[in-house]
Amino acid sequence: MIEATSQPAATRAAKPAIERGRLTWGGLALTAHAVLMYLFLYVPITILVIFSFTRDEFGVRWTGFTFEWYTRLFANERLMGAAANTLYVAFASTLVSTILGTLLALAMERYRFRGRNATDALLYLPIVIPEIVMAVALLAFSAFVFDLIRLVTGESLRRNLTTVIIAHIAFSISFVVVVVRTSLKNFDRRLEEAAADLGADSWRTFWRITFPLILPGIIGGALLAFTLSLDDFIISLFLSGPGTSLLPVEVYNKVRRAVTPEINAISTLMLIFSISLVVLSQAVQRRR
Amino acid sequence: MALNPAQDELQRRERVRLAGLLAPGLLWLILFFALPLVVILIYSFMTNGPRGNVVFQPTLANYITLFTKSIYVNAYLRSIWASLLTTLICLLLGYPLALFIVRQPARWRTPLLFLILIPFWTNFLVRIYAWQIILANNGLINSSLDALGLPTITLLNTEGATLLGLVYGELPFMVLPLYAAIDRFDFTLLEAAADLGASRWRAFLRVMLPMTMPGVAAGSVLVFIPTLGQFVVSELLGGAKVDYLGNLIQRLFLRSNPPDWPLGSAMAMVMMLVLLVLILFYFRATTEDDR
């Protein structure tokens, strides 16, 4: 009997504790933890940005404000060339991977066919394989193909920006497919049926109904592919040839040596560029 | 299956359309993703020539080397251990953070999530580099200690710095799937558990954790995979003092003189195998909890 009455008492005690939510010690600890985590994520980046304006030639302490490192950066032809190469590779690989990825997403969401599961597996593989494995595989493959070409035609090719673009497309396609498939899944198929009922042929239905509705998804996928290409340096490191430098590879080669305020400055610019891209992609997705 | 000609024609047109959608992308992935993997699979059974060229002479020597030479065995163990530790720490730090975001009022959730997304989209290299400024011998922490008249400490080029960098780099990848899973969780279930007399801790372990397990599994895999193959963090923050898998693979392919592509390929293959086995085990364990 005693036990039976103690049960509701415990319940009464437990319930308001949950309802009060954030006022409890648990809620307070949760908030404190979150504040610490946001500091953990943002303090290093903030310090990086601040120290891109320091006069200190080692770039690790504050000795006064200067824009010098930025002006030096823009005068550095090698880095500017690398930045231009990186943008070119990102635009080219985004264009191709967005088109191929969107077509694949349409096939996967709208058709049932033999080998669909195998295709699905092949599409997910580039996402779950460590990037370094893909990088060495593509390096070995390009060497193999170049050897073959030399044997057959006598022409010796070298790795250049095109090999990097081909590789970036290969790993971006899957990400585009995932994003576009999500927007195809959230799509009301009755709109297409209505268009067909009203006499539109399938081509017209696609361009007038389907395409505008999945466009935010396509743009989202394209922005993701663009960022992936821009930030990638593992595959770029393995696949860019001599004389075709890319910005992340240049930065990697520099930071391996030491901290310099110039790297702080270029990192800050890359940071600002990435943040603009996230803002853009969020704005596009909000329209969905 | 004798269809009338009109239907037959329709089916044929649909098939052509499907082929048109599938062919370009699939061809690209087979040619520039699947085939390269086949190439390193074959290379991993070949012999390395004296000038670092691949000699087409089948051998198991590469795999035997990986499993017998301590430098390679240690690299595997070290990488697996570091990845497990990173995943666990990210999970312990990320779960309460994701829970915090879910419990905020709707208008706060978007900006808070956005702050997690920014590092997610930001160059990994740049984010890791930022820690060099803080941890270096003449860096922020040590110059502060020095200014206070305290002795300086070696922070950069240590194992601890590597782990710190890995957690810092991967945390956003853990938080985002966790947020998605916890957001779907029905919190009234916790009240139901409390009504039935469960303590809050027990309600969390028996109700909330199992129901958010898909997020835990997705986040863990997203953190574990890149960590296993990383070489940048251990190079930039760990000072490349000890070898992780990624460092060895990079060296065998790019830096060694002569390079050893067959051995490097075998390393990559075994790494994928380890990954596959661990992920299968993990998914089996987490889905059993689900039942």
XYZ file of C-alpha atoms in Angstrom:
579
model
C 0.000 0.000 0.000
C 2.756 2.400 0.870
C 4.443 1.803 -2.434
C 1.227 2.394 -4.358
C 0.791 5.840 -2.829
C 4.403 6.844 -3.183
C 4.192 6.465 -6.953
C 1.883 9.425 -7.686
C 3.849 11.580 -5.274
C 6.993 10.940 -7.259
C 5.108 11.814 -10.429
C 3.936 15.109 -9.010
C 7.487 15.968 -8.104
C 8.907 14.978 -11.494
C 6.414 16.687 -13.757
C 6.892 20.367 -12.907
C 10.648 19.868 -13.146
C 10.257 18.968 -16.805
C 7.734 21.717 -17.489
C 9.962 24.382 -15.991
C 12.502 23.313 -18.599
C 15.303 25.854 -18.835
C 14.960 27.015 -15.233
C 16.234 23.723 -13.826
C 19.869 23.017 -13.060
C 19.871 20.665 -16.045
C 18.577 23.416 -18.303
C 21.180 25.815 -16.955
C 23.979 23.315 -17.553
C 22.674 22.802 -21.096
C 22.796 26.537 -21.760
C 26.273 26.913 -20.269
C 27.491 23.999 -22.373
C 26.020 25.536 -25.528
C 27.672 28.896 -24.826
C 31.021 27.148 -24.372
C 30.555 25.176 -27.594
C 29.767 28.282 -29.631
C 32.832 29.958 -28.144
C 34.875 26.862 -28.997
C 33.677 27.042 -32.610
C 34.076 30.780 -33.071
C 36.996 32.004 -30.946
C 39.701 30.460 -33.198
C 38.120 31.861 -36.360
C 37.744 35.294 -34.770
C 41.383 35.303 -33.638
C 42.420 34.374 -37.173
C 40.520 37.344 -38.580
C 41.884 39.760 -35.957
C 45.455 38.622 -36.525
C 45.197 39.233 -40.261
C 45.343 42.939 -39.358
C 48.275 42.818 -36.940
C 51.592 44.519 -37.652
C 53.443 41.562 -36.100
C 55.430 39.828 -38.820
C 54.851 36.404 -37.250
C 51.110 37.012 -37.178
C 50.662 35.637 -33.679
C 50.481 38.755 -31.501
C 48.808 42.143 -31.651
C 51.210 44.994 -32.284
C 48.971 47.475 -34.073
C 46.605 47.691 -37.014
C 47.642 47.360 -40.646
C 46.200 46.497 -44.057
C 49.655 45.656 -45.335
C 49.132 41.881 -45.564
C 46.066 42.312 -47.735
C 47.839 44.666 -50.128
C 50.757 42.242 -50.294
C 48.329 39.435 -51.006
C 46.801 41.208 -53.968
C 50.263 41.972 -55.285
C 51.268 38.290 -55.025
C 50.776 37.074 -58.594
C 51.255 33.432 -57.712
C 48.473 33.477 -55.119
C 46.160 35.518 -57.332
C 46.739 33.071 -60.176
C 45.970 30.194 -57.842
C 42.774 31.938 -56.742
C 41.717 32.404 -60.366
C 42.462 28.729 -61.100
C 40.407 27.668 -58.077
C 37.411 29.715 -59.195
C 37.678 28.381 -62.740
C 37.791 24.771 -61.501
C 34.872 25.416 -59.128
C 32.678 26.973 -61.842
C 33.441 24.273 -64.416
C 32.949 21.335 -62.050
C 29.775 22.858 -60.573
C 28.232 23.340 -64.007
C 28.813 19.746 -65.113
C 28.066 18.054 -61.787
C 24.831 20.018 -61.346
C 23.541 18.958 -64.759
C 24.586 15.304 -64.406
C 23.398 15.157 -60.791
C 19.982 16.639 -61.570
C 19.434 14.149 -64.408
C 20.407 11.265 -62.119
C 18.119 12.545 -59.355
C 15.187 12.639 -61.789
C 15.923 9.082 -62.939
C 16.198 7.796 -59.360
C 13.045 9.490 -58.079
C 10.771 9.042 -61.094
C 11.612 5.599 -62.441
C 11.716 2.026 -61.198
C 14.269 0.012 -63.115
C 16.533 -2.990 -62.867
C 19.844 -2.096 -61.214
C 18.275 0.831 -59.333
C 19.626 -0.399 -55.984
C 23.105 -0.859 -57.415
C 22.946 2.663 -58.866
C 21.864 3.952 -55.467
C 24.867 2.286 -53.835
C 27.235 3.693 -56.467
C 25.781 7.164 -55.837
C 26.343 7.005 -52.085
C 29.837 5.562 -52.280
C 31.680 8.831 -53.105
C 30.073 10.405 -50.018
C 31.173 7.678 -47.605
C 34.630 6.939 -48.973
C 37.487 8.848 -47.310
C 38.630 11.578 -49.642
C 42.236 10.399 -49.589
C 41.212 7.019 -51.045
C 39.435 8.744 -53.899
C 42.455 11.013 -54.381
C 45.001 8.189 -54.679
C 42.636 6.170 -56.874
C 42.249 9.072 -59.290
C 45.995 9.730 -59.226
C 46.762 6.090 -60.047
C 44.041 6.041 -62.698
C 45.292 9.205 -64.410
C 48.851 7.858 -64.446
C 47.563 4.593 -65.912
C 45.541 6.344 -68.629
C 48.415 8.711 -69.468
C 50.737 5.704 -69.826
C 48.256 4.062 -72.186
C 47.954 7.220 -74.264
C 51.730 7.493 -74.504
C 51.982 3.878 -75.643
C 49.306 4.305 -78.295
C 49.846 7.832 -79.615
C 53.297 8.679 -78.281
C 51.895 11.842 -76.750
C 52.792 12.433 -73.117
C 50.141 14.224 -71.098
C 50.474 15.810 -67.686
C 48.031 16.418 -64.907
C 46.541 19.903 -65.091
C 43.413 21.818 -64.181
C 41.292 19.558 -66.396
C 42.209 16.456 -64.380
C 41.224 18.340 -61.212
C 37.898 19.385 -62.776
C 37.130 15.801 -63.823
C 37.870 14.596 -60.281
C 35.819 17.336 -58.620
C 32.848 16.465 -60.831
C 33.180 12.811 -59.817
C 32.845 13.598 -56.123
C 30.299 16.439 -56.403
C 27.702 14.532 -58.459
C 26.564 12.458 -55.485
C 26.038 15.507 -53.283
C 23.976 17.224 -55.980
C 21.887 14.048 -56.370
C 21.131 13.937 -52.633
C 20.005 17.583 -52.510
C 17.915 17.474 -55.703
C 16.291 14.169 -54.684
C 15.137 15.778 -51.440
C 13.354 18.523 -53.339
C 11.812 15.951 -55.704
C 10.522 13.968 -52.712
C 8.827 17.014 -51.179
C 7.120 17.683 -54.485
C 3.381 17.348 -55.037
C 3.074 15.008 -58.024
C -0.561 15.992 -58.524
C 0.642 19.272 -60.038
C 2.248 17.313 -62.873
C -0.841 15.152 -63.299
C -2.987 18.284 -63.466
C -0.744 19.726 -66.173
C -0.985 16.471 -68.142
C -4.777 16.453 -67.728
C -4.867 19.963 -69.117
C -3.120 18.687 -72.246
C 0.506 19.625 -71.638
C 2.992 17.129 -73.079
C 5.681 15.797 -70.777
C 8.367 18.163 -72.074
C 6.162 21.173 -71.430
C 5.106 19.799 -68.032
C 8.725 19.432 -67.032
C 9.800 22.949 -67.955
C 6.648 24.724 -66.777
C 5.901 22.761 -63.584
C 8.642 20.413 -62.408
C 11.722 22.501 -63.139
C 10.587 25.739 -61.449
C 9.510 23.793 -58.377
C 12.787 21.888 -57.959
C 14.936 24.881 -58.958
C 15.735 25.851 -55.333
C 16.959 22.282 -54.822
C 19.101 22.461 -57.947
C 20.588 25.798 -56.884
C 21.190 24.401 -53.384
C 22.980 21.403 -54.890
C 25.022 23.659 -57.165
C 26.109 25.855 -54.255
C 27.143 22.772 -52.295
C 29.142 21.468 -55.272
C 30.737 24.894 -55.655
C 31.785 25.021 -52.008
C 33.079 21.455 -52.076
C 35.254 22.251 -55.067
C 36.433 25.549 -53.602
C 37.406 23.993 -50.257
C 38.815 20.736 -51.510
C 42.517 20.415 -51.237
C 43.101 16.688 -50.769
C 42.054 15.708 -54.295
C 43.529 18.949 -55.671
C 46.844 18.186 -53.963
C 47.074 14.740 -55.560
C 45.728 15.672 -58.986
C 47.061 19.104 -59.848
C 50.205 18.973 -61.909
C 53.283 21.129 -61.600
C 52.612 24.733 -62.513
C 48.839 24.490 -62.084
C 48.451 25.671 -58.548
C 45.165 25.905 -56.677
C 44.526 28.156 -53.718
C 43.906 25.523 -51.008
C 47.045 23.667 -52.112
C 49.076 26.893 -51.970
C 47.732 27.612 -48.494
C 48.514 24.057 -47.395
C 52.091 24.324 -48.620
C 52.491 27.630 -46.764
C 50.897 26.660 -43.444
C 53.016 23.540 -43.237
C 55.964 25.856 -42.670
C 54.772 28.512 -40.222
C 52.126 31.018 -39.259
C 52.388 34.223 -41.279
C 50.053 37.235 -41.315
C 49.673 36.786 -45.074
C 48.097 33.366 -44.555
C 45.865 34.924 -41.893
C 44.741 37.440 -44.505
C 44.058 34.927 -47.260
C 42.281 32.644 -44.774
C 40.089 35.569 -43.729
C 39.147 36.226 -47.345
C 38.333 32.535 -47.894
C 36.254 32.625 -44.720
C 34.268 35.651 -45.878
C 33.682 34.006 -49.252
C 32.400 30.778 -47.632
C 30.113 32.666 -45.268
C 28.614 34.574 -48.206
C 27.946 31.255 -49.922
C 26.156 29.784 -46.863
C 24.037 32.911 -46.564
C 23.168 32.585 -50.244
C 22.296 28.898 -49.967
C 20.144 29.519 -46.872
C 18.319 32.324 -48.681
C 17.648 30.008 -51.621
C 16.422 27.225 -49.355
C 14.094 29.541 -47.416
C 12.247 30.170 -50.696
C 11.287 26.494 -50.865
C 3.315 -9.705 -72.690
C 1.662 -8.690 -75.904
C 0.881 -5.016 -75.542
C -0.892 -2.987 -78.146
C 1.451 -0.989 -80.409
C 0.607 2.386 -78.828
C 1.530 1.142 -75.343
C 4.628 -0.492 -76.714
C 5.696 2.770 -78.288
C 5.055 4.605 -75.011
C 7.186 2.114 -73.087
C 9.983 2.394 -75.590
C 9.967 6.172 -75.312
C 10.049 6.021 -71.510
C 13.020 3.662 -71.665
C 14.911 6.004 -73.988
C 14.165 8.899 -71.638
C 15.395 6.952 -68.608
C 18.583 6.023 -70.439
C 19.107 9.674 -71.320
C 18.769 10.695 -67.678
C 20.971 7.940 -66.299
C 23.705 7.482 -68.864
C 25.788 10.689 -68.583
C 26.085 10.698 -64.784
C 26.491 6.950 -64.433
C 29.123 6.855 -67.141
C 31.056 9.613 -65.380
C 30.912 7.824 -62.031
C 31.906 4.464 -63.504
C 34.762 5.958 -65.497
C 36.117 8.432 -62.930
C 35.141 6.822 -59.658
C 34.560 3.053 -59.890
C 37.296 2.340 -62.425
C 40.005 4.243 -60.467
C 39.094 2.183 -57.402
C 39.537 -0.962 -59.482
C 42.927 0.346 -60.606
C 44.217 0.747 -57.036
C 42.739 -2.630 -56.131
C 44.858 -4.155 -58.920
C 47.895 -2.024 -58.019
C 47.687 -3.256 -54.436
C 48.586 -6.750 -55.710
C 51.480 -5.543 -57.878
C 55.202 -5.097 -57.291
C 56.954 -1.780 -56.890
C 59.790 -1.237 -59.351
C 63.191 0.213 -58.434
C 62.266 3.679 -59.763
C 58.897 3.685 -58.069
C 57.138 2.418 -61.171
C 54.410 -0.203 -60.906
C 55.616 -3.569 -62.194
C 52.841 -5.922 -63.275
C 53.979 -8.887 -61.254
C 51.277 -10.224 -58.913
C 52.253 -10.470 -55.258
C 50.749 -10.499 -51.776
C 53.844 -8.797 -50.355
C 52.126 -5.417 -49.859
C 49.410 -6.865 -47.683
C 51.910 -8.964 -45.756
C 53.988 -5.830 -45.119
C 50.931 -3.971 -43.807
C 50.091 -6.697 -41.342
C 53.625 -7.451 -40.147
C 55.627 -4.224 -40.099
C 54.999 -2.329 -36.891
C 55.043 1.116 -38.527
C 51.945 0.179 -40.546
C 50.176 -1.847 -37.878
C 50.689 1.019 -35.415
C 49.381 3.568 -37.900
C 46.172 1.544 -38.318
C 45.687 1.164 -34.578
C 46.525 4.816 -33.925
C 44.143 6.076 -36.608
C 41.304 3.805 -35.524
C 41.795 4.815 -31.890
C 41.953 8.536 -32.711
C 38.818 8.248 -34.870
C 36.883 6.401 -32.173
C 37.952 8.936 -29.557
C 37.073 11.880 -31.812
C 33.666 10.386 -32.597
C 32.922 9.763 -28.922
C 33.984 13.261 -27.830
C 32.007 14.867 -30.674
C 28.982 12.825 -29.615
C 29.302 13.816 -25.951
C 29.759 17.498 -26.856
C 27.328 17.534 -29.771
C 24.291 15.820 -28.260
C 23.634 18.387 -25.505
C 24.345 21.186 -27.976
C 21.818 19.818 -30.490
C 19.322 19.308 -27.652
C 19.829 22.910 -26.541
C 19.121 24.217 -30.050
C 15.979 22.092 -30.420
C 14.598 23.429 -27.130
C 14.975 27.075 -28.064
C 11.999 29.124 -29.334
C 11.539 28.769 -33.103
C 12.871 32.227 -33.987
C 16.170 31.477 -32.230
C 16.651 28.040 -33.719
C 17.406 29.231 -37.255
C 20.247 31.612 -36.292
C 21.698 29.076 -33.836
C 21.708 26.351 -36.502
C 23.136 28.819 -38.966
C 26.097 29.338 -36.637
C 26.739 25.576 -36.790
C 26.402 25.614 -40.590
C 29.060 28.291 -41.123
C 31.998 26.159 -39.919
C 30.422 23.234 -41.817
C 30.839 25.183 -45.073
C 34.155 26.804 -44.203
C 37.495 25.549 -45.446
C 38.708 22.801 -43.119
C 42.345 23.743 -43.659
C 41.710 27.340 -42.624
C 39.867 26.286 -39.480
C 42.668 23.931 -38.437
C 45.268 26.572 -39.220
C 43.509 28.995 -36.849
C 44.577 26.774 -33.940
C 48.233 27.167 -34.877
C 48.008 30.861 -34.003
C 46.579 29.964 -30.609
C 48.783 26.987 -29.749
C 52.167 27.913 -31.246
C 55.176 28.332 -28.951
C 55.064 32.080 -29.587
C 51.271 31.911 -29.988
C 48.381 33.457 -28.139
C 48.256 31.154 -25.106
C 51.990 31.086 -24.524
C 52.495 34.819 -24.996
C 49.677 35.401 -22.505
C 51.325 33.032 -20.033
C 54.601 34.803 -20.616
C 53.045 38.228 -20.012
C 51.668 36.958 -16.722
C 55.121 35.755 -15.730
C 54.102 32.101 -15.938
C 56.194 29.393 -17.593
C 55.207 28.582 -21.181
C 54.056 25.124 -22.234
C 54.413 23.149 -25.424
C 50.943 22.873 -26.930
C 51.502 22.700 -30.671
C 52.922 19.530 -32.203
C 51.459 17.261 -29.553
C 48.985 14.395 -29.713
C 46.559 16.442 -27.639
C 46.607 19.205 -30.249
C 45.779 16.641 -32.956
C 42.783 15.389 -31.005
C 41.643 18.944 -30.302
C 41.863 19.823 -33.990
C 39.968 16.703 -35.022
C 37.124 17.402 -32.580
C 37.051 21.060 -33.600
C 36.981 20.190 -37.297
C 34.330 17.494 -37.106
C 31.922 18.770 -34.436
C 29.531 20.493 -36.902
C 29.173 17.204 -38.820
C 27.941 15.573 -35.613
C 25.580 18.348 -34.527
C 23.592 18.683 -37.767
C 22.268 15.081 -38.018
C 21.722 15.008 -34.244
C 19.665 18.177 -34.490
C 17.522 16.634 -37.235
C 16.891 13.518 -35.128
C 16.183 15.315 -31.830
C 13.916 17.794 -33.629
C 11.672 14.895 -34.664
C 11.563 13.524 -31.118
C 8.252 13.910 -29.288
C 9.172 15.412 -25.904
C 5.806 14.511 -24.351
C 7.179 10.942 -24.291
C 9.575 12.076 -21.564
C 6.641 13.279 -19.512
C 4.949 9.938 -20.068
C 8.087 8.184 -18.844
C 8.185 10.459 -15.791
C 4.509 9.760 -15.105
C 5.369 6.082 -15.102
C 7.991 6.754 -12.472
C 11.185 6.819 -14.557
C 13.935 9.156 -13.433
C 15.027 11.772 -15.967
C 18.259 9.928 -16.643
C 16.419 6.654 -17.136
C 13.867 8.343 -19.396
C 16.717 9.702 -21.482
C 18.497 6.337 -21.725
C 15.419 4.220 -22.372
C 13.246 6.560 -24.435
C 15.035 9.525 -25.940
C 18.405 8.015 -26.818
C 16.966 4.973 -28.660
C 14.542 7.172 -30.587
C 17.260 9.587 -31.675
C 19.663 6.751 -32.535
C 19.457 7.340 -36.322
C 20.941 10.785 -35.740
C 23.645 9.359 -33.480
C 24.525 6.766 -36.113
C 24.561 9.255 -38.998
C 26.629 11.778 -37.064
C 29.122 9.165 -35.914
C 29.667 7.874 -39.431
C 30.054 11.412 -40.770
C 32.735 12.107 -38.162
C 34.479 8.737 -38.223
C 35.077 8.443 -41.970
C 37.020 11.651 -42.653
C 38.901 11.296 -39.375
C 40.210 7.864 -40.319
C 41.802 9.179 -43.509
C 42.947 12.605 -42.271
C 46.536 13.716 -42.599
C 46.277 17.492 -42.303
C 45.439 17.776 -38.627
C 48.204 15.460 -37.491
C 50.592 17.360 -39.748
C 49.586 20.929 -38.854
C 48.769 20.495 -35.177
C 50.512 17.217 -34.335
C 53.722 18.235 -36.076
C 53.787 14.958 -38.055
C 55.630 13.368 -35.150
C 53.717 10.143 -35.360
C 52.199 8.565 -38.450
C 48.493 8.265 -39.028
C 47.119 6.321 -41.997
C 46.637 9.449 -44.080
C 50.205 10.620 -43.511
C 51.626 7.269 -44.632
C 49.417 7.037 -47.709
C 50.294 10.582 -48.731
C 54.002 9.867 -48.242
C 53.924 6.602 -50.206
C 52.197 8.290 -53.145
C 53.698 11.769 -53.227
C 56.730 12.235 -51.012
C 58.793 9.058 -50.816
C 61.697 8.698 -53.119
C 61.025 6.368 -54.847
C 57.260 6.344 -54.270
C 55.538 3.039 -53.535
C 52.108 3.101 -55.157
C 51.357 -0.622 -54.733
C 51.915 -0.453 -50.968
C 49.969 2.826 -50.767
C 47.103 1.236 -52.700
C 47.048 -1.733 -50.351
C 46.904 0.686 -47.396
C 43.932 2.477 -48.922
C 42.191 -0.856 -49.577
C 42.667 -2.110 -46.016
C 41.467 1.257 -44.715
C 38.240 0.934 -46.709
C 37.823 -2.597 -45.394
C 38.267 -1.452 -41.785
C 35.735 1.286 -42.393
C 33.220 -1.075 -43.923
C 33.477 -3.595 -41.076
C 33.251 -0.946 -38.340
C 30.285 0.800 -39.957
C 28.427 -2.479 -40.440
C 28.980 -3.373 -36.790
C 27.933 0.073 -35.691
C 24.720 0.079 -37.684
C 23.845 -3.375 -36.448
C 24.394 -2.290 -32.829
C 22.413 0.934 -33.186
C 19.461 -0.634 -34.993
C 19.214 -3.377 -32.370
C 18.759 -0.634 -29.785
C 15.965 0.705 -31.911
C 13.815 -2.372 -31.492
